[in-house]
């Protein structure tokens, strides 16, 4: 499918000191291709969020390299780092993290505003995204005035406005009802396809994961399984079933997964 | 079990949130420390002062007797109830010449027990003639130990009238417990300012009575100075002493009166004796002079007589001279007559001679003629005879011829001729013969005629001769007469000569007399001079004697007057407030209290508010836990208990720490700071003042406790399920600014967010504004205080009261004495204007309110314009003191609640109340004045104003010259005191110096306040908004942008705080000024712009400091931690 956008090499991350040290990631290596919708699944504490945070540069890996378009993001510092965060990646939080005191539109425009993009251009982009995400009517509202789904879509718009190479989503549907979650996932999927944005989504919801084109299963800090959706012949529900199977196999049942 | 879990949770909580715990702990500690510490500063200042007083046995009371105090007085004092000890002493103000300047030294006897000195160098005096010198003075004027100083009195009285010696050796230097600061009080000698003191042994004083007595009050030592209890105690004893004062005063006065009377009697006698003696001496002298005069007069008389005689002789001489002159003149007349006569005679003689000669000549002529005639006759006769003879001859010849012819003998040739001849001869004889005959006849006739004539002539001749002979005789008589008169003249001349000789002899005699006279005159003159001298001496002696007698009499009169004036000795019973700066010390303590009333409270409020927010925040943060606990079935109380205990532990701990720390540190700083002023008060006593500590701690505990309880209460009221969910985030709201699209549109999201944030977190907004505003206000107050006080001197003496010096006249002095200083000033070149006036403290009242003010009446309303400016403080509109004006100063008006047109009452003539209508209220800063015109004065008191004050202005201000003028004025009898305005100004400067400390404390406090508030609030803010901040960080905000996102709010808040602070500060400043200022002073209400600028700058600096700290804190925000979802 296209070339490698992201390459993770032997990523390790441990928390705590010496004794009682927990290894969240213990040597993870994989590649993400351009335009891929990559899901990362694993049980609680398997290290999936740590992996995502490492890629988002919110934490620094203890060992290993993360290369985005061949650049080692671990070496970014200061302005470059901030620029990387603002331009190269988009981040979708589980709890949306919209600024309460800005309207939806302002929230969306925030990344572009800080990096001095042309306001007009950004506004156009915002309108486009709003239209795409079906949320033009809530642009003027404050986050507290809209539903969870709308909030996450707004967050998505915010994450996408600076046209990142990769959209990192951390349990984006975690705080949403199933309807809103479905709608959001469809939109993300659409974004992935229509905007050719690479998406990397951490989830433990098999349903959500079934939107992905590829799923990495992480357990105890290592990738222990990989699922690839056979497109286009494999239906989403088939894929979903396959995912369930894997999760059931993981640690002896879905109870552990969920 | 439950409880244990809770307890454990509690300790874990503290350990977990140690930062928060400590933050409350320290904020409370700081608030309490400030509150109790600065409050304690006031009593601690008093304690420190008191410790100093107690240690040095500083008197409680001082009794000064107007007539001195005797042993009997001291005994009486000792017996007075409440008096523990009464120690008598001496003191006097003397002058010491220090490089040409006369410095006033207060010479005091060293007391046995009280008012101790502290020796800094050398030792205390041990024997007479030694002194301990004021250490400050010694240093300031370069004296050394071992130096000898010689004092002068500065008055007519000699030093030795007061002291036994005027020379003292400096054996030590040190401080006296009577002086706390550099101020040494005022004096009536020299320039009126005491510059230093020396302590000497009492025996060095030569006074018959003690000048003062120091009293310590029983049990007063146990009480703290400057407290009302101490004051009450001392006051009571003061009253007791005052109660015996009259009696003692009378006794003392009687004593002195008797003594003085005896002395006066002695003096009188002495004077009388002296008078007598002088009179005798004078009389003697007078007599001698009179004798001398008499003698002189006699001599003069003699001289006069001699002179007279001489004059007479002269006159006589003149007369005889005149006579002689007359005689001489007569003689000379005689001579001239004689000469004339002689001349006449000579002329006559000559004439006669001529006549005679003429006669003789005539006679001779006649004779001659006769002779001639005779001659002629004879000649004729002879001729005739000749003729006759010739004829005869001719006849004979003829005859011969004829004969010859006839003879014809003759040749023939001759015969013709002889014939011719004989024919001629015959013809001639023929012719001549007749003629001869006629002639013979004529001759005969002529002869007859001649004979007749001869005869006649002879008769005539004889007659003439007779006449001539007669003339000759007459002439001879004339000659004889002449000769006689000549003889007479010659003898007259001889007589005159003789007379002249006599006169000349007389003259020479007179000359001799005159010489004698001159000599005697010289002698007389000499004697006269001697006499005059003697007289002059006598006059002088007399005048001297008179003067002496007069002086003596005057002295006696004065003494008599003085004795009459000895009314009864007045006792002045003074408490410590009579000591220089004692009251100032108390006032400063009061000022600290006034400040302590405001600032620590401000601080305290902030501390309370901060712990309140922190606790509220904590409770809010832990709502999930609360919910869980609640769900688990814990009671409300035990849940709330955790937080309450947490808060209480922090608060109580903080309070105890704050009290322990604050009550030591702050009073130490304050007392120590005031030591700059009170150089000689080394004691710092800072005990714990529990009441302030308890007050502060109680308030702190109550505040936080209540706040925590309320916060818990709010949370606990909710259902556990609600609590277990995160709190609904605060809704974003549109702010009013959004309704102004013009502004809103142009704001970036960041600014929009900032503004919305500010308004969203109202609590934080108000607290920050309050904190910053408080900081700003504190500083404005600090600087403003300085401005307000600094301006007083400049305004009062630079713009309102324009005199350089003021002389208080002695109203008891004689009129002429009082004129002296005025005349001196008017004649002094350096002085430009002089004005007399009347100045007296009077009590005025409005309703029940009373105030003491200075009644000031300028002698001349026109001159007054040069000395006093009346104006409205706010409008600066000036007005004049007119005849009917009644102008009162602003502070007095305020204290009495007076407005223009209100009426005031004052005691007028004979104590009758007089009402006056206030016409104007004028700007004034020091003291209270009521200005009226002399006319109004007359209306009130029914008599003309009698000036008791002289104001003067220098042409060009020169301190040295002014002091010199002051000294000269004080030398005049009529002047009591001279006050210089620059002096008051320097006092103000001192006041400012002590205020600088307060300002520094204020600024530091303000800085701390700003820092604490900002830091804490920022901390809360950042914690609260960690997610938000982490989000924007993830969204790609630079560190700086993230900081700016937060700090922008701080900056805005700082700006708003500064603006609020300006308002708050101005109000607070006004309040503090009014609280701090003493009744007699009005501080200006001015805050200079620079003070605002400085305060704002400092506030911003503090804010910036906090922001800098925050920046690093923000940089460290852990995004993952912050964004962890709330489970």
Short mmCIF file of C-alpha atoms in Angstrom, two decimals, chain A residues 15 53 56-59 78-80 82-83 85-87 89 91 93-103 105-107 109-115 119 123 140-142 144-145 158-159, chain B residues 729-734 738 744-750 752-754 756-757 760-761 1025 1027-1039 1041 1045 1049 1118-1120 1122-1126:
data_model
loop_
_atom_site.label_atom_id
_atom_site.label_comp_id
_atom_site.label_asym_id
_atom_site.label_seq_id
_atom_site.Cartn_x
_atom_site.Cartn_y
_atom_site.Cartn_z
CA UNK A 15 8.35 3.22 34.93
CA UNK A 53 2.22 8.53 24.20
CA UNK A 56 3.05 11.55 20.54
CA UNK A 57 6.25 12.57 22.39
CA UNK A 58 4.33 13.01 25.56
CA UNK A 59 6.77 10.63 27.20
CA UNK A 78 11.95 22.61 22.25
CA UNK A 79 10.47 24.36 19.28
CA UNK A 80 10.99 21.47 16.92
CA UNK A 82 6.31 21.59 19.69
CA UNK A 83 6.16 21.94 15.94
CA UNK A 85 3.31 17.99 17.97
CA UNK A 86 1.38 20.69 16.26
CA UNK A 87 1.97 19.78 12.61
CA UNK A 89 0.61 14.53 14.54
CA UNK A 91 -4.07 13.53 18.94
CA UNK A 93 -8.06 11.99 23.63
CA UNK A 94 -10.47 9.70 25.30
CA UNK A 95 -11.86 12.67 27.25
CA UNK A 96 -11.77 15.00 24.27
CA UNK A 97 -9.80 17.67 26.17
CA UNK A 98 -11.58 20.52 24.53
CA UNK A 99 -10.93 23.84 26.14
CA UNK A 100 -14.07 24.70 28.01
CA UNK A 101 -13.77 28.37 27.56
CA UNK A 102 -13.42 28.32 23.84
CA UNK A 103 -16.23 27.66 21.45
CA UNK A 105 -14.86 26.60 16.35
CA UNK A 106 -12.21 28.25 18.43
CA UNK A 107 -11.13 24.91 19.78
CA UNK A 109 -8.82 26.61 15.17
CA UNK A 110 -6.57 26.58 18.21
CA UNK A 111 -3.61 24.58 16.77
CA UNK A 112 -3.53 26.63 13.63
CA UNK A 113 -3.86 29.82 15.58
CA UNK A 114 -0.85 29.19 17.73
CA UNK A 115 1.38 28.42 14.86
CA UNK A 119 -6.64 32.69 9.75
CA UNK A 123 -11.25 28.97 8.85
CA UNK A 140 -20.56 28.47 17.91
CA UNK A 141 -21.31 26.45 21.00
CA UNK A 142 -19.16 25.84 24.01
CA UNK A 144 -20.25 22.06 27.70
CA UNK A 145 -23.25 22.67 25.49
CA UNK A 158 -9.03 20.05 16.01
CA UNK A 159 -6.60 17.17 15.58
CA UNK B 729 -16.44 21.40 34.40
CA UNK B 730 -17.11 25.01 34.65
CA UNK B 731 -19.01 26.06 31.65
CA UNK B 732 -17.48 28.27 29.13
CA UNK B 733 -19.41 31.43 28.99
CA UNK B 734 -19.63 34.27 26.67
CA UNK B 738 -18.08 39.39 23.02
CA UNK B 744 -13.67 40.82 20.28
CA UNK B 745 -13.10 40.15 16.65
CA UNK B 746 -9.62 41.47 16.86
CA UNK B 747 -8.63 39.30 19.74
CA UNK B 748 -6.79 36.08 19.15
CA UNK B 749 -8.14 32.86 20.59
CA UNK B 750 -5.55 33.06 23.26
CA UNK B 752 -10.32 35.33 24.13
CA UNK B 753 -9.52 32.35 26.22
CA UNK B 754 -7.59 34.45 28.68
CA UNK B 756 -12.98 34.10 29.44
CA UNK B 757 -10.74 32.35 31.90
CA UNK B 760 -14.67 32.10 34.70
CA UNK B 761 -12.46 31.72 37.73
CA UNK B 1025 -5.88 23.42 34.72
CA UNK B 1027 -5.33 18.98 31.72
CA UNK B 1028 -5.99 22.04 29.74
CA UNK B 1029 -2.34 22.97 29.76
CA UNK B 1030 -1.25 19.46 28.89
CA UNK B 1031 -3.73 19.49 26.06
CA UNK B 1032 -2.42 22.63 24.50
CA UNK B 1033 1.04 21.32 24.98
CA UNK B 1034 0.06 18.20 23.07
CA UNK B 1035 -1.58 20.42 20.51
CA UNK B 1036 1.77 21.82 19.83
CA UNK B 1037 2.07 24.93 22.05
CA UNK B 1038 5.60 25.97 22.72
CA UNK B 1039 6.68 26.06 26.33
CA UNK B 1041 3.24 29.80 24.67
CA UNK B 1045 -1.24 31.23 28.17
CA UNK B 1049 -3.78 36.00 32.83
CA UNK B 1118 3.73 15.95 32.89
CA UNK B 1119 1.31 15.57 30.05
CA UNK B 1120 0.56 11.92 30.58
CA UNK B 1122 -2.20 15.33 33.62
CA UNK B 1123 -4.24 13.71 30.95
CA UNK B 1124 -4.82 10.46 32.71
CA UNK B 1125 -8.47 9.87 32.53
CA UNK B 1126 -10.37 10.08 35.71
#
